[in-house]
Short mmCIF file of C-alpha atoms and ligand atoms in Angstrom, two decimals:
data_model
loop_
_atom_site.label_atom_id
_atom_site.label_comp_id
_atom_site.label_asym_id
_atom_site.label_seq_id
_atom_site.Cartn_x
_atom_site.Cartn_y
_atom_site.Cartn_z
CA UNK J 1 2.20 31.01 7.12
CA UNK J 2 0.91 27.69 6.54
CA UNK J 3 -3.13 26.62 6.13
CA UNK J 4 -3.69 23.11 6.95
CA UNK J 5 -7.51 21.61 6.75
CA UNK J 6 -7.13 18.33 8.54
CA UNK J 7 -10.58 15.92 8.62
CA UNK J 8 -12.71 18.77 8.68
CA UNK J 9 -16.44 17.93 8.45
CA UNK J 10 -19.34 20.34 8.60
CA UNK J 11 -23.03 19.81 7.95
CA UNK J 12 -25.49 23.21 7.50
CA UNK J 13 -27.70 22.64 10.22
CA UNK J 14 -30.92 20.80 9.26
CA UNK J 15 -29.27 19.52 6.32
CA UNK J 16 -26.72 16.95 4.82
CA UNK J 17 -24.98 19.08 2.71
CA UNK J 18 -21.37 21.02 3.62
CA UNK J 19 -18.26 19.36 3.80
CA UNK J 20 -17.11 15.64 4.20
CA UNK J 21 -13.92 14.89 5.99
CA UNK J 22 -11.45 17.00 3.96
CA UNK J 23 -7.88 17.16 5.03
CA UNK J 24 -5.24 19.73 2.63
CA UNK J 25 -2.63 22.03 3.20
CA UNK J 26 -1.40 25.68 1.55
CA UNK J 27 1.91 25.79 2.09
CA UNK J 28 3.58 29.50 2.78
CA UNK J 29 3.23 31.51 -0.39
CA UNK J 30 1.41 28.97 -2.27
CA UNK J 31 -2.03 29.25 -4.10
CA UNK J 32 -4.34 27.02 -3.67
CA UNK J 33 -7.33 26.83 -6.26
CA UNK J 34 -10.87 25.04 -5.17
CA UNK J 35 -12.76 24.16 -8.07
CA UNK J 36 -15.40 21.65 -8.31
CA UNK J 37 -19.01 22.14 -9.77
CA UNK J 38 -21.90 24.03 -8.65
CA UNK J 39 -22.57 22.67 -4.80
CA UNK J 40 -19.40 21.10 -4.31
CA UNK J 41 -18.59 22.95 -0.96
CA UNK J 42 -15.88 25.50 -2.07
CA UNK J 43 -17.54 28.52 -0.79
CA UNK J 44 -17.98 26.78 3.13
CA UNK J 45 -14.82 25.74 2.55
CA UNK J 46 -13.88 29.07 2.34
CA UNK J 47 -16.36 30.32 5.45
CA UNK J 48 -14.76 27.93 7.37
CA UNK J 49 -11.46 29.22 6.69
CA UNK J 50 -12.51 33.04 7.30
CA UNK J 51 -14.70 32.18 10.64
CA UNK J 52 -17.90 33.63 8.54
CA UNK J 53 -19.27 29.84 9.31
CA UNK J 54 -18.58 27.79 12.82
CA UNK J 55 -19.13 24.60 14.07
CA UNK J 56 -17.02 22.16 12.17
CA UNK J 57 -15.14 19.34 13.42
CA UNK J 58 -11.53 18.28 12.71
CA UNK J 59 -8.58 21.12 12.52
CA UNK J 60 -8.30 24.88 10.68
CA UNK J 61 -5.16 25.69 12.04
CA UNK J 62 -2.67 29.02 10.57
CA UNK J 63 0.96 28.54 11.28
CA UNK J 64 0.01 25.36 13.85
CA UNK J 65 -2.54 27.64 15.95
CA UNK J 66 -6.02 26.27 15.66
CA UNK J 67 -8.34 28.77 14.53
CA UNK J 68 -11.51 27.24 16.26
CA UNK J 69 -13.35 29.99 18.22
CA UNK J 70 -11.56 32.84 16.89
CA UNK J 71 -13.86 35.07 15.58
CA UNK J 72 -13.54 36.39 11.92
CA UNK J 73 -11.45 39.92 12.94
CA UNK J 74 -8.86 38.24 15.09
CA UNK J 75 -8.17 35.49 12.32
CA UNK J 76 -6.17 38.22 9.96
CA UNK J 77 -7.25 36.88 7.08
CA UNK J 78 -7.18 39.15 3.96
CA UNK J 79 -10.51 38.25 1.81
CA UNK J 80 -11.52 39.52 -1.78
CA UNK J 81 -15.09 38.77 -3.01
CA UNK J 82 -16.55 38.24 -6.66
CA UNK J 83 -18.98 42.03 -5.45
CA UNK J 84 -16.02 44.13 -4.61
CA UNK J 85 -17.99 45.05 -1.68
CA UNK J 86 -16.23 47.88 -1.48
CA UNK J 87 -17.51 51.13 0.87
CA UNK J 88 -18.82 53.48 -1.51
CA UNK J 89 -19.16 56.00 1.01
CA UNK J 90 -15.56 56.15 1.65
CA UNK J 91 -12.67 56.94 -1.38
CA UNK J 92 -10.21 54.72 -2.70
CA UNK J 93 -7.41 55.44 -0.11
CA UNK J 94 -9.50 55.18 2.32
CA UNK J 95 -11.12 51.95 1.53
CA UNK J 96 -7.90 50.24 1.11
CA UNK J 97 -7.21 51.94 4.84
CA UNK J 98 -10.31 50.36 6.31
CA UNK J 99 -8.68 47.73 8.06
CA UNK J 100 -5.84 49.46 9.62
CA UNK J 101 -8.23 52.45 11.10
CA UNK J 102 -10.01 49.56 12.77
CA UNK J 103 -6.65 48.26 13.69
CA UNK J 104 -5.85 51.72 15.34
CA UNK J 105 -2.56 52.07 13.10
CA UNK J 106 -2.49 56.10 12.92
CA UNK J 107 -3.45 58.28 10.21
CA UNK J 108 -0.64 58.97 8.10
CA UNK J 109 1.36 55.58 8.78
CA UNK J 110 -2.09 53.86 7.54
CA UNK J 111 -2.42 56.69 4.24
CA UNK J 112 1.37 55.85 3.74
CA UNK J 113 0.68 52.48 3.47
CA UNK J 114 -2.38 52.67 1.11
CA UNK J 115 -0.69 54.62 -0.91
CA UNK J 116 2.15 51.84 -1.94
CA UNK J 117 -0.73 49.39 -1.93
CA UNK J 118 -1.82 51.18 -4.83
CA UNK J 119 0.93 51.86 -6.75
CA UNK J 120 1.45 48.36 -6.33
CA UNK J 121 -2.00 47.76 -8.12
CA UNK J 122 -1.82 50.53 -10.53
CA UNK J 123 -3.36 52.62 -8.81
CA UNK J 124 -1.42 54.83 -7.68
CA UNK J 125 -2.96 58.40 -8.97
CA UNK J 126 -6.71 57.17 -8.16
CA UNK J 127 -6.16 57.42 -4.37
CA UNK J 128 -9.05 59.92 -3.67
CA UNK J 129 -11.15 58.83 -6.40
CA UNK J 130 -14.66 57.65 -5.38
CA UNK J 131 -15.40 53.81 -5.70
CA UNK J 132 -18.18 54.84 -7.97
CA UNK J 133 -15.83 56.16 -10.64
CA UNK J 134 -13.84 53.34 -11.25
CA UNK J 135 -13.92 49.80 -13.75
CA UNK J 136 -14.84 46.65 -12.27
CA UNK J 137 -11.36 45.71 -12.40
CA UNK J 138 -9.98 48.76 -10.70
CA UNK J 139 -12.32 47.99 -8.00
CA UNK J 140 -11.38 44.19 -7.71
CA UNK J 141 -7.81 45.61 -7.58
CA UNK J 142 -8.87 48.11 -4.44
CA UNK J 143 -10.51 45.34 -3.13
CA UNK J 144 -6.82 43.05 -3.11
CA UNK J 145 -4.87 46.82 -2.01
CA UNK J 146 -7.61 46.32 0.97
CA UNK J 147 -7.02 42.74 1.55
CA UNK J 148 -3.26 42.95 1.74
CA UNK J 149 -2.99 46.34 3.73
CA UNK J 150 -3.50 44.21 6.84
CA UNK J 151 -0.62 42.39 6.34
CA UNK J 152 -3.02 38.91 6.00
CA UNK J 153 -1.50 35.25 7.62
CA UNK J 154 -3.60 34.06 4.98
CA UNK J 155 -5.65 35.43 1.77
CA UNK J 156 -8.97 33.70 0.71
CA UNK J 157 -9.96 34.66 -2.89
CA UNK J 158 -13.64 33.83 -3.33
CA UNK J 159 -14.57 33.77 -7.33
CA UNK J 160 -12.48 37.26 -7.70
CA UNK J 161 -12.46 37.59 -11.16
CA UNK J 162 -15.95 36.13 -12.26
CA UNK J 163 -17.97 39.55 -12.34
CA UNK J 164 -15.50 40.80 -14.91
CA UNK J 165 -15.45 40.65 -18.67
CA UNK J 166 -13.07 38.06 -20.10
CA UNK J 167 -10.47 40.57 -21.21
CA UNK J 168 -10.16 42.21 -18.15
CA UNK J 169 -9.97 38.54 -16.14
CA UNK J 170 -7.39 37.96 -18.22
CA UNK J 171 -4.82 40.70 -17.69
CA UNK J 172 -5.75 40.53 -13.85
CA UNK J 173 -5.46 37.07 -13.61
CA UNK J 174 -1.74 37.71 -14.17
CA UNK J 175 -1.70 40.59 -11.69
CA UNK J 176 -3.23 39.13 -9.14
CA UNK J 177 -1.11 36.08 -9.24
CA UNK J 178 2.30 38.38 -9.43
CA UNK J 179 1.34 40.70 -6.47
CA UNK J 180 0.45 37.17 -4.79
CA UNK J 181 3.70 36.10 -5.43
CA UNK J 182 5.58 39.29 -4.36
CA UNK J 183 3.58 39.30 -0.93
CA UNK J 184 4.61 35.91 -0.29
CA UNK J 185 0.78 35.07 0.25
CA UNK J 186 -0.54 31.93 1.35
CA UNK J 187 -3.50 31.77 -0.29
CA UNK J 188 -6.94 30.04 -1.03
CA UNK J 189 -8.89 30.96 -4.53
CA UNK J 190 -12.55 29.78 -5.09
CA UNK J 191 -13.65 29.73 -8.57
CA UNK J 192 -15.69 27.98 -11.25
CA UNK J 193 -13.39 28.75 -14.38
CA UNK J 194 -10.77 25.94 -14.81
CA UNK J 195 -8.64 28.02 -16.98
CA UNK J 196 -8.30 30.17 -14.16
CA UNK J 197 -7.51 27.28 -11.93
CA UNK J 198 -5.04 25.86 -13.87
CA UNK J 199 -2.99 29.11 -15.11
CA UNK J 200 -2.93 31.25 -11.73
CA UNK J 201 -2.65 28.10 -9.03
CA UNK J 202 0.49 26.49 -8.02
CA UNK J 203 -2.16 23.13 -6.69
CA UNK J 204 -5.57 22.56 -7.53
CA UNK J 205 -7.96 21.10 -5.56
CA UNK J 206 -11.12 19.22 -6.82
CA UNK J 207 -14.26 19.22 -4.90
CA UNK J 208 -17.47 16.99 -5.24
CA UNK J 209 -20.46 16.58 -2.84
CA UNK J 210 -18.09 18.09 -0.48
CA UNK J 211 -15.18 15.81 -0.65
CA UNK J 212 -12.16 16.64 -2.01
CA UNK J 213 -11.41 14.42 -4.58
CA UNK J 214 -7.95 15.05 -5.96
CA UNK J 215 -5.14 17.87 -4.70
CA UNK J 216 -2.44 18.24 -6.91
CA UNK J 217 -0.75 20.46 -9.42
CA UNK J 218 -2.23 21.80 -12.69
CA UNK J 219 -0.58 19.67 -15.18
CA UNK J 220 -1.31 16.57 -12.63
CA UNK J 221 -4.82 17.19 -12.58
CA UNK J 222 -5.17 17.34 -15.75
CA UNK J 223 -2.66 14.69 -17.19
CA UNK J 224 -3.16 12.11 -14.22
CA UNK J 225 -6.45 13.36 -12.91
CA UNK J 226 -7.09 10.58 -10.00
CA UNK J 227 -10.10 9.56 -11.07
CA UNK J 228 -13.06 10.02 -13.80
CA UNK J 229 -14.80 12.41 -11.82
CA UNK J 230 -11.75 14.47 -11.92
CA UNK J 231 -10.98 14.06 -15.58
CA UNK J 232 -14.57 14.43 -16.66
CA UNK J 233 -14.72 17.66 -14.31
CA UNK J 234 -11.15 19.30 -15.96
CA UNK J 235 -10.88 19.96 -19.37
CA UNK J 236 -12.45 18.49 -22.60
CA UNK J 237 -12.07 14.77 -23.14
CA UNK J 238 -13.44 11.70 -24.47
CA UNK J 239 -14.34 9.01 -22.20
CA UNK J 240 -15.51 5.65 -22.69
CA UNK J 241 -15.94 2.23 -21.20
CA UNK J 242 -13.37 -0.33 -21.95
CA UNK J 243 -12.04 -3.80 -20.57
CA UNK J 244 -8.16 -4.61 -20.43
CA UNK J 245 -8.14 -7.27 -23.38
CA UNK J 246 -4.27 -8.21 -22.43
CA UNK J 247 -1.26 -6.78 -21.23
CA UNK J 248 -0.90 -3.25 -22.68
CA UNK J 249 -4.16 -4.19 -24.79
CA UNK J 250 -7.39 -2.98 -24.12
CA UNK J 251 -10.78 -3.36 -25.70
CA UNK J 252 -13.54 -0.84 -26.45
CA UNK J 253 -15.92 -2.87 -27.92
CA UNK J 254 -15.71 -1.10 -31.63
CA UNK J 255 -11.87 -1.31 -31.45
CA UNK J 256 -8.69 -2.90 -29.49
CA UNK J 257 -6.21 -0.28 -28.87
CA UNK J 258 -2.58 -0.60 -27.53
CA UNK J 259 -2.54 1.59 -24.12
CA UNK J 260 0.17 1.06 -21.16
CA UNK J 261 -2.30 -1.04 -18.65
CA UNK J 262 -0.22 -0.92 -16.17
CA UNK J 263 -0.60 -4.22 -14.08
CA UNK J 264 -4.25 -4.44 -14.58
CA UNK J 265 -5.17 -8.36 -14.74
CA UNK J 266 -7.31 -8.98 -18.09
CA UNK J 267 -10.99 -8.42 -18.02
CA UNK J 268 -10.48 -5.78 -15.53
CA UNK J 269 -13.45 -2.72 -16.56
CA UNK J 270 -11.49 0.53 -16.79
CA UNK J 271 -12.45 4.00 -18.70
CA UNK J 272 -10.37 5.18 -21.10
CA UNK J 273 -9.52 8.85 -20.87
CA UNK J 274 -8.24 10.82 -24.58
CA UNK J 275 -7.71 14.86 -24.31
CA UNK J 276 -8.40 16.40 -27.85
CA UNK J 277 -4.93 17.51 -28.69
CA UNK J 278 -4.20 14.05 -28.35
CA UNK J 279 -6.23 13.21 -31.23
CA UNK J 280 -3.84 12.74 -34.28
CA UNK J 281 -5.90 13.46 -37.64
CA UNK J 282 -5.59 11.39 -40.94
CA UNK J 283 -2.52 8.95 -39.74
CA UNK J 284 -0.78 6.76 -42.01
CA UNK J 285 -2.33 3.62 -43.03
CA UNK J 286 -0.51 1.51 -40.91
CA UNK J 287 -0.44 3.95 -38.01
CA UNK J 288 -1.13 2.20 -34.66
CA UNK J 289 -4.55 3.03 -33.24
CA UNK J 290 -5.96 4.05 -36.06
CA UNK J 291 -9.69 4.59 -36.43
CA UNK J 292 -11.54 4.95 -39.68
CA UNK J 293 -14.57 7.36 -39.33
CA UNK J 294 -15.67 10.56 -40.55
CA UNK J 295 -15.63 13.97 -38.69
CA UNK J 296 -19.39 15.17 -37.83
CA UNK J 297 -19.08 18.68 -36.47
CA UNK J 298 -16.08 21.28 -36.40
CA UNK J 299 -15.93 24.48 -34.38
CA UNK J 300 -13.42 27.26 -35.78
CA UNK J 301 -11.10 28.66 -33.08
CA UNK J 302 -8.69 30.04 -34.63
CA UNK J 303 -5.00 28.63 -34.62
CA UNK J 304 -7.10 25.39 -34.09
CA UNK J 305 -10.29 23.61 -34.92
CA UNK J 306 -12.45 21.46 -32.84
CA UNK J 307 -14.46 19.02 -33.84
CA UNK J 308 -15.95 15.61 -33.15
CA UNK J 309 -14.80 12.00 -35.39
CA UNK J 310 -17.76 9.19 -35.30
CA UNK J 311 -16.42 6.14 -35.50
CA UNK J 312 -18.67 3.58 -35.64
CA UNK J 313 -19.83 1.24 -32.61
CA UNK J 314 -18.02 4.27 -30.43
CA UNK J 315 -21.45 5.16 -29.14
CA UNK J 316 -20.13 8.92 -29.11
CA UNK J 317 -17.52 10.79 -30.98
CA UNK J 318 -14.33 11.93 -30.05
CA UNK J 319 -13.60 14.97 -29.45
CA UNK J 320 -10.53 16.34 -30.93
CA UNK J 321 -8.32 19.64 -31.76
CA UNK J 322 -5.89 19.85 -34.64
CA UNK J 323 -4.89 22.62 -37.14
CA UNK J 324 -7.78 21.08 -39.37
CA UNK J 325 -10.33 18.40 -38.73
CA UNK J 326 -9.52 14.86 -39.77
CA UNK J 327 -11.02 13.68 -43.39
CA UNK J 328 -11.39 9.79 -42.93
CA UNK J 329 -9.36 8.37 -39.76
CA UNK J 330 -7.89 9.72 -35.97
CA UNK J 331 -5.32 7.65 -34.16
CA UNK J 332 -4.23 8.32 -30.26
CA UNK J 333 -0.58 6.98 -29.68
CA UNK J 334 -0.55 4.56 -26.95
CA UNK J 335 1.32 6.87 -24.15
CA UNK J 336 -1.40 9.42 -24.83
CA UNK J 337 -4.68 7.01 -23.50
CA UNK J 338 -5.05 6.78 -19.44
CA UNK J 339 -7.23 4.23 -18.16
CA UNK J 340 -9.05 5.41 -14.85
CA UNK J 341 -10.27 2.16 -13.11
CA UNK J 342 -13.71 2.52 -12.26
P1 ADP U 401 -20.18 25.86 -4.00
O1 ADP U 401 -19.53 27.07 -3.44
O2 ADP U 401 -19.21 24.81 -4.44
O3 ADP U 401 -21.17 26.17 -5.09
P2 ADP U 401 -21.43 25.68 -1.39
O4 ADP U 401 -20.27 25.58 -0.48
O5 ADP U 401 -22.09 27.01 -1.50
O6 ADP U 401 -21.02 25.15 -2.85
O7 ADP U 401 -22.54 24.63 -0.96
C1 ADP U 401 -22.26 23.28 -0.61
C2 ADP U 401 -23.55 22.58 -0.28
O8 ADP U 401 -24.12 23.13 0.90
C3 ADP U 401 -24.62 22.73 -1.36
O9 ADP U 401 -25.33 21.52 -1.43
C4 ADP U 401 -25.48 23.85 -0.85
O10 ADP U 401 -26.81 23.72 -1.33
C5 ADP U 401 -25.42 23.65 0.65
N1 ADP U 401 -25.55 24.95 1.37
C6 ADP U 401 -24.85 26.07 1.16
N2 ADP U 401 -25.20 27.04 2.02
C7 ADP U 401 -26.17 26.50 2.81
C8 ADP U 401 -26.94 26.99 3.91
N3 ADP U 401 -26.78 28.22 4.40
N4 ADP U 401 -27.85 26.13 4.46
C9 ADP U 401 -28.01 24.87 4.00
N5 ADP U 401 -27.31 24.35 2.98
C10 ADP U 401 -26.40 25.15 2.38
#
């Protein structure tokens, strides 16, 4: 089953916001992360999807058929919320049954198939356990036994992990992503955490002021994010205004640095995009790129440290991670600075 979003706009009525012309695809079995900051659109993104919002223009079509019109039942879409919103009148088994009883499947075909929902969650021996008794993440995990029961074309993940601690997120994180991967699910997964994003999604996509701004893998987005929006919005970095000096030379004002500029005609204004484990500390003399400065602030993480370098003119300090924090100079080899034209 594939998803494809093709120019689809929507507006909340009596106001500009919603979503601007965004066309993307989920291709059978693949998942799909939205992430973009607060107000970007990802949740009526994901309405629109479910049929929980109408009215927009352009295609939502499953598998070719356009989903226009059809109401939110007759979509069979599988959908887990960040509140379980579980029934907490009804056990575990029978939660996870909910959709087949309203799907008439009969009683002990639809307990059968709860049942190896279940085990397939780990939760096998909690079957007529009340919602009440169980852990955050054993309800989450009811709440994807319930979403796949149906048999879903499609499974929309809506921030599923975000009411949990960050242990448990963890561990499920790689359970949820394995049981989506053994169903074969197509599916769509709001959330806000970028670590999430980028370990459980095979594509992410970036929203903005509901436009989508980039779609591409993890380790695209965040080593050739499309733009500074994108790069500023993914991971930690250090960006700052710079002017292509030459070929493969550009100028930051406090410092010219040798980066690949890639065609750009001199004088062309470009930012200049460094990740913090691309920050080499204490280089040798003659290293190339080399900046003399002093390191202002470190944060302890463990196997690494953070911390930022001043150098002067800079106007802010890089940010960089290294076993320990540089003493007197950081250097960034050439391959390792992107210039996003601006
Ligand atoms: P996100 O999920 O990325 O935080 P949303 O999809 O919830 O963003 O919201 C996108 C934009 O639409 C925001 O500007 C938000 O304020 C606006 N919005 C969301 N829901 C409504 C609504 N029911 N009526 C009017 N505007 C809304």
């Amino acid at each position: 089953m594939s998803l494809v979003l093709d120019h689809v706009r929507y507006t909340y009525p009596g106001s500009t916001h919603g979503l601007d012309d965004v066309s993307l695809d989920v291709r059978t079995g693949e998942l799909v992360a939205v992430i973009g900051p607060s107000g970007s659109g990802k949740s009526t993104l994901l309405k629109l999807v479910s049929g929980l919002e109408t009215g927009h223009t352009g295609r939502i079509a499953l598998d070719g058929e356009d989903l226009s019109g059809k109401p939110v039942h007759r979509r069979h879409i599988g959908m887990v919320f960040q509140s379980y919103a579980l029934f907490p009148h009804l056990n575990v088994q029978d939660n996870v049954a909910y959709g087949l009883k309203l799907r008439k499947v009969a009683t002990g075909a639809r307990r059968k198939r709860a049942q190896e929902l279940l085990d397939l969650v780990g939760l096998g021996s909690f079957a007529q356990r009340a919602v009440a008794q169980l852990s955050g993440g054993q309800q989450q995990r009811v709440a994807l036994a319930r979403a796949l029961a149906i048999d879903p074309r499609a499974l929309l993940l809506d921030e599923p992990l975000s009411a949990l601690d960050a242990g448990v997120r963890g561990r499920l994180r790689d359970e949820i992503r394995a049981i989506q991967q053994r169903f074969n699910a197509t599916t769509l997964l709001v959330t806000h955490d970028q670590e999430e994003a980028l370990t459980m999604a095979d594509r992410v996509a970036v929203l903005q002021d509901g436009r989508l701004l980039q779609i591409a893998t993890p380790r695209e987005i965040y080593e050739q994010p499309a733009s500074r929006a994108v790069a500023e919005f993914v991971g930690l970095s250090t960006v700052l205004p710079a002017t292509v000096a030459a070929p493969d030379r550009i100028d930051l004002g406090f410092a010219l640095l040798a980066a690949a500029t890639q065609g750009r005609a001199t004088g062309t204004s470009v930012h200049v995009l460094i990740r913090p484990e691309h920050v080499q500390p204490d280089p040798a003399p003659d290293a190339l790129n080399r900046l003399a400065g002093r390191t202002s602030a470190q944060r302890y993480l463990g196997a690494l440290t953070r911390y930022d370098f001043e150098v002067s003119g800079a106007g802010k300090p890089f940010l960089a991670e290294s076993r320990a924090a540089a003493s007197q100079a950081i250097a960034v080899a050439p391959e390792h600075i992107r210039l996003l034209d601006d």
